[in-house]
mmCIF file of C-alpha atoms in Angstrom:
data_model
loop_
_atom_site.group_PDB
_atom_site.id
_atom_site.type_symbol
_atom_site.label_atom_id
_atom_site.label_comp_id
_atom_site.label_asym_id
_atom_site.label_seq_id
_atom_site.Cartn_x
_atom_site.Cartn_y
_atom_site.Cartn_z
ATOM 1 C CA MET H 1 -32.763 -106.814 18.662
ATOM 2 C CA PRO H 2 -31.228 -110.192 20.818
ATOM 3 C CA ARG H 3 -32.147 -110.164 24.248
ATOM 4 C CA PRO H 4 -31.178 -112.541 26.614
ATOM 5 C CA ALA H 5 -33.490 -115.933 26.719
ATOM 6 C CA GLN H 6 -35.775 -116.254 29.353
ATOM 7 C CA PRO H 7 -37.248 -119.700 30.765
ATOM 8 C CA ALA H 8 -40.124 -119.593 28.575
ATOM 9 C CA ASP H 9 -38.116 -119.411 25.317
ATOM 10 C CA LEU H 10 -36.116 -122.465 25.996
ATOM 11 C CA ALA H 11 -38.489 -124.954 25.203
ATOM 12 C CA GLY H 12 -38.452 -123.645 21.527
ATOM 13 C CA LEU H 13 -34.905 -123.444 21.039
ATOM 14 C CA PRO H 14 -34.252 -127.352 19.763
ATOM 15 C CA ALA H 15 -36.838 -126.653 17.121
ATOM 16 C CA ILE H 16 -35.404 -123.754 15.874
ATOM 17 C CA GLU H 17 -31.728 -125.690 15.986
ATOM 18 C CA ARG H 18 -33.553 -128.715 14.300
ATOM 19 C CA SER H 19 -34.780 -126.363 11.346
ATOM 20 C CA ALA H 20 -31.266 -124.718 10.767
ATOM 21 C CA ASP H 21 -29.512 -128.255 11.045
ATOM 22 C CA ARG H 22 -31.583 -129.017 7.913
ATOM 23 C CA LEU H 23 -30.126 -126.674 5.680
ATOM 24 C CA PHE H 24 -26.888 -128.751 5.852
ATOM 25 C CA ALA H 25 -28.499 -131.729 4.268
ATOM 26 C CA PRO H 26 -28.161 -130.428 0.497
ATOM 27 C CA LEU H 27 -24.249 -130.151 1.309
ATOM 28 C CA GLY H 28 -24.136 -134.040 2.348
ATOM 29 C CA ILE H 29 -24.093 -133.199 6.203
ATOM 30 C CA VAL H 30 -26.757 -134.850 7.700
ATOM 31 C CA PHE H 31 -26.524 -134.812 11.777
ATOM 32 C CA PRO H 32 -27.132 -137.927 13.915
ATOM 33 C CA PRO H 33 -30.216 -138.217 15.472
ATOM 34 C CA GLY H 34 -30.053 -137.373 19.267
ATOM 35 C CA PRO H 35 -30.276 -134.504 21.839
ATOM 36 C CA THR H 36 -29.651 -131.088 20.118
ATOM 37 C CA VAL H 37 -26.639 -129.039 20.923
ATOM 38 C CA ILE H 38 -29.136 -126.646 22.844
ATOM 39 C CA GLU H 39 -30.797 -129.508 24.673
ATOM 40 C CA GLU H 40 -27.219 -130.627 25.699
ATOM 41 C CA LEU H 41 -26.276 -126.917 26.937
ATOM 42 C CA ILE H 42 -29.301 -125.876 29.140
ATOM 43 C CA GLY H 43 -28.567 -125.852 32.368
ATOM 44 C CA ARG H 44 -24.964 -125.805 32.099
ATOM 45 C CA ASP H 45 -22.748 -122.655 32.274
ATOM 46 C CA VAL H 46 -24.211 -121.213 29.373
ATOM 47 C CA ARG H 47 -25.765 -117.962 28.106
ATOM 48 C CA VAL H 48 -28.316 -117.643 25.810
ATOM 49 C CA LEU H 49 -29.280 -114.721 23.648
ATOM 50 C CA VAL H 50 -32.841 -114.909 21.250
ATOM 51 C CA ALA H 51 -34.081 -113.296 18.322
ATOM 52 C CA GLY H 52 -37.804 -112.626 18.261
ATOM 53 C CA THR H 53 -40.705 -113.283 20.343
ATOM 54 C CA PRO H 54 -41.177 -115.914 20.394
ATOM 55 C CA PRO H 55 -37.881 -116.729 19.335
ATOM 56 C CA VAL H 56 -36.666 -117.419 15.746
ATOM 57 C CA ALA H 57 -33.042 -117.630 16.242
ATOM 58 C CA PHE H 58 -30.615 -118.093 19.175
ATOM 59 C CA ALA H 59 -27.122 -117.790 20.231
ATOM 60 C CA ALA H 60 -25.311 -119.695 23.018
ATOM 61 C CA PHE H 61 -21.751 -119.112 24.325
ATOM 62 C CA ARG H 62 -19.957 -119.508 27.324
ATOM 63 C CA PRO H 63 -16.534 -118.867 29.398
ATOM 64 C CA MET H 64 -13.861 -120.833 27.970
ATOM 65 C CA ASP H 65 -10.045 -120.554 28.476
ATOM 66 C CA GLY H 66 -10.201 -116.839 29.815
ATOM 67 C CA ALA H 67 -12.290 -116.150 26.510
ATOM 68 C CA THR H 68 -16.109 -116.453 25.244
ATOM 69 C CA HIS H 69 -16.765 -119.605 23.290
ATOM 70 C CA LEU H 70 -19.675 -119.466 20.793
ATOM 71 C CA GLU H 71 -21.091 -122.956 20.885
ATOM 72 C CA GLN H 72 -23.702 -121.966 17.916
ATOM 73 C CA ILE H 73 -25.879 -119.717 16.294
ATOM 74 C CA ALA H 74 -28.925 -121.156 15.087
ATOM 75 C CA VAL H 75 -31.663 -119.729 12.750
ATOM 76 C CA ARG H 76 -34.792 -121.156 11.803
ATOM 77 C CA ALA H 77 -34.608 -121.996 8.028
ATOM 78 C CA ASP H 78 -37.560 -119.781 6.990
ATOM 79 C CA ARG H 79 -35.763 -116.758 8.375
ATOM 80 C CA VAL H 80 -32.440 -117.064 7.239
ATOM 81 C CA ARG H 81 -30.556 -114.383 5.336
ATOM 82 C CA LYS H 82 -32.332 -111.554 6.852
ATOM 83 C CA GLY H 83 -29.373 -110.251 9.460
ATOM 84 C CA ILE H 84 -30.555 -112.470 12.144
ATOM 85 C CA GLY H 85 -27.515 -114.387 12.564
ATOM 86 C CA THR H 86 -25.392 -111.226 11.945
ATOM 87 C CA ARG H 87 -26.973 -109.380 14.919
ATOM 88 C CA LEU H 88 -26.544 -112.195 17.399
ATOM 89 C CA LEU H 89 -23.001 -112.898 16.660
ATOM 90 C CA ARG H 90 -22.560 -108.759 17.048
ATOM 91 C CA ALA H 91 -24.617 -109.052 20.321
ATOM 92 C CA VAL H 92 -22.382 -112.086 21.405
ATOM 93 C CA LEU H 93 -18.992 -110.238 20.410
ATOM 94 C CA GLU H 94 -20.057 -107.015 22.276
ATOM 95 C CA ARG H 95 -20.725 -109.017 25.456
ATOM 96 C CA ALA H 96 -17.727 -111.020 25.121
ATOM 97 C CA GLY H 97 -15.470 -108.038 25.229
ATOM 98 C CA ARG H 98 -11.766 -108.633 25.199
ATOM 99 C CA PRO H 99 -10.174 -110.906 24.508
ATOM 100 C CA GLY H 100 -12.794 -112.198 22.103
ATOM 101 C CA VAL H 101 -14.473 -115.321 21.086
ATOM 102 C CA THR H 102 -13.797 -118.302 19.857
ATOM 103 C CA LEU H 103 -15.630 -121.044 17.948
ATOM 104 C CA LEU H 104 -15.588 -124.268 16.106
ATOM 105 C CA THR H 105 -17.060 -124.478 12.613
ATOM 106 C CA PHE H 106 -17.409 -126.328 9.211
ATOM 107 C CA ARG H 107 -14.325 -125.168 6.957
ATOM 108 C CA ASP H 108 -15.997 -125.310 3.975
ATOM 109 C CA VAL H 109 -20.133 -124.499 4.368
ATOM 110 C CA PRO H 110 -20.891 -121.049 3.139
ATOM 111 C CA TRP H 111 -22.596 -120.096 6.185
ATOM 112 C CA ASN H 112 -20.215 -121.218 8.432
ATOM 113 C CA ALA H 113 -16.513 -120.296 8.370
ATOM 114 C CA PRO H 114 -16.558 -118.393 5.442
ATOM 115 C CA TRP H 115 -19.423 -116.065 7.096
ATOM 116 C CA TYR H 116 -17.635 -115.780 10.251
ATOM 117 C CA ALA H 117 -14.302 -114.699 8.101
ATOM 118 C CA ARG H 118 -16.721 -112.005 6.616
ATOM 119 C CA HIS H 119 -17.404 -110.802 9.967
ATOM 120 C CA GLY H 120 -13.729 -110.429 10.879
ATOM 121 C CA PHE H 121 -13.010 -114.194 12.404
ATOM 122 C CA ALA H 122 -9.720 -115.822 11.344
ATOM 123 C CA GLU H 123 -8.297 -119.644 11.922
ATOM 124 C CA LEU H 124 -7.196 -120.131 15.237
ATOM 125 C CA PRO H 125 -3.622 -121.925 15.165
ATOM 126 C CA GLN H 126 -3.772 -125.102 17.267
ATOM 127 C CA ASP H 127 -0.833 -123.669 19.393
ATOM 128 C CA ARG H 128 -2.937 -121.089 20.337
ATOM 129 C CA TRP H 129 -5.807 -123.519 21.557
ATOM 130 C CA GLY H 130 -6.537 -123.382 25.383
ATOM 131 C CA PRO H 131 -7.328 -126.797 27.090
ATOM 132 C CA GLY H 132 -11.179 -126.337 27.041
ATOM 133 C CA LEU H 133 -10.888 -125.478 23.161
ATOM 134 C CA ARG H 134 -8.857 -128.683 22.730
ATOM 135 C CA ALA H 135 -11.351 -130.773 25.123
ATOM 136 C CA ARG H 136 -14.210 -129.257 22.827
ATOM 137 C CA TRP H 137 -12.582 -130.266 19.488
ATOM 138 C CA ASP H 138 -11.963 -133.920 20.921
ATOM 139 C CA ALA H 139 -15.573 -134.206 21.932
ATOM 140 C CA GLU H 140 -16.506 -133.342 18.475
ATOM 141 C CA ILE H 141 -14.378 -136.006 17.058
ATOM 142 C CA GLU H 142 -15.532 -138.376 19.260
ATOM 143 C CA ALA H 143 -18.992 -137.450 18.508
ATOM 144 C CA GLY H 144 -18.505 -137.894 14.789
ATOM 145 C CA LEU H 145 -18.559 -134.261 13.982
ATOM 146 C CA HIS H 146 -15.509 -134.167 11.954
ATOM 147 C CA ALA H 147 -16.588 -137.188 9.740
ATOM 148 C CA LEU H 148 -19.490 -135.063 8.411
ATOM 149 C CA GLY H 149 -16.706 -132.287 6.705
ATOM 150 C CA PRO H 150 -13.761 -130.480 7.707
ATOM 151 C CA ARG H 151 -13.836 -128.476 10.891
ATOM 152 C CA THR H 152 -11.640 -125.241 11.979
ATOM 153 C CA ALA H 153 -11.355 -123.254 14.973
ATOM 154 C CA MET H 154 -11.620 -119.631 14.653
ATOM 155 C CA TRP H 155 -11.378 -116.568 16.909
ATOM 156 C CA GLY H 156 -12.626 -113.156 16.446
ATOM 157 C CA SER H 157 -13.421 -109.897 18.580
ATOM 158 C CA ALA H 158 -15.782 -106.866 18.413
ATOM 159 C CA GLY H 159 -12.581 -104.888 17.232
ATOM 160 C CA ASN H 160 -11.636 -107.331 14.812
ATOM 161 C CA ARG H 161 -15.175 -107.273 13.383
ATOM 162 C CA GLU H 162 -14.926 -103.627 12.651
ATOM 163 C CA ARG H 163 -11.411 -103.835 11.043
ATOM 164 C CA GLY H 164 -12.443 -107.171 9.263
ATOM 165 C CA ARG H 165 -9.166 -109.082 10.461
ATOM 166 C CA LEU H 166 -7.463 -110.389 13.341
ATOM 167 C CA VAL H 167 -4.922 -108.534 15.384
#
């Protein structure tokens, strides 16, 4: 069951992220060296849920544009396909409540946009983006993330997950 990260959990999260990032290499997506996303987020207005003791996965999310923005879910490579990411996503959705959760992800990576779509997320048209989501999108472009593959913005909520569609 996902739980809030404790201070002792934080030091191990970058290794989880790096392990998960290696799964992208066979698709030609190699992230540039530098700090991980979680290293950049720790100490900011972000909440982190972890799975396992010690953690084998995490979800990082924060308030944005009146909703919750899911910055990242990362599962250690040797623990994927065991439902851990799904449990983390459900926990984030439950904590977010209404109006729901936004996220930015790779459009064509099977465990990115298609996976979120199976959990009730849908692409979010640009005319519905708030200023925070727009700023995150622009920051990703500047950081070179969009050069690695097509990205998309998505939206979902706990109710949408149950119905499998956006309302």
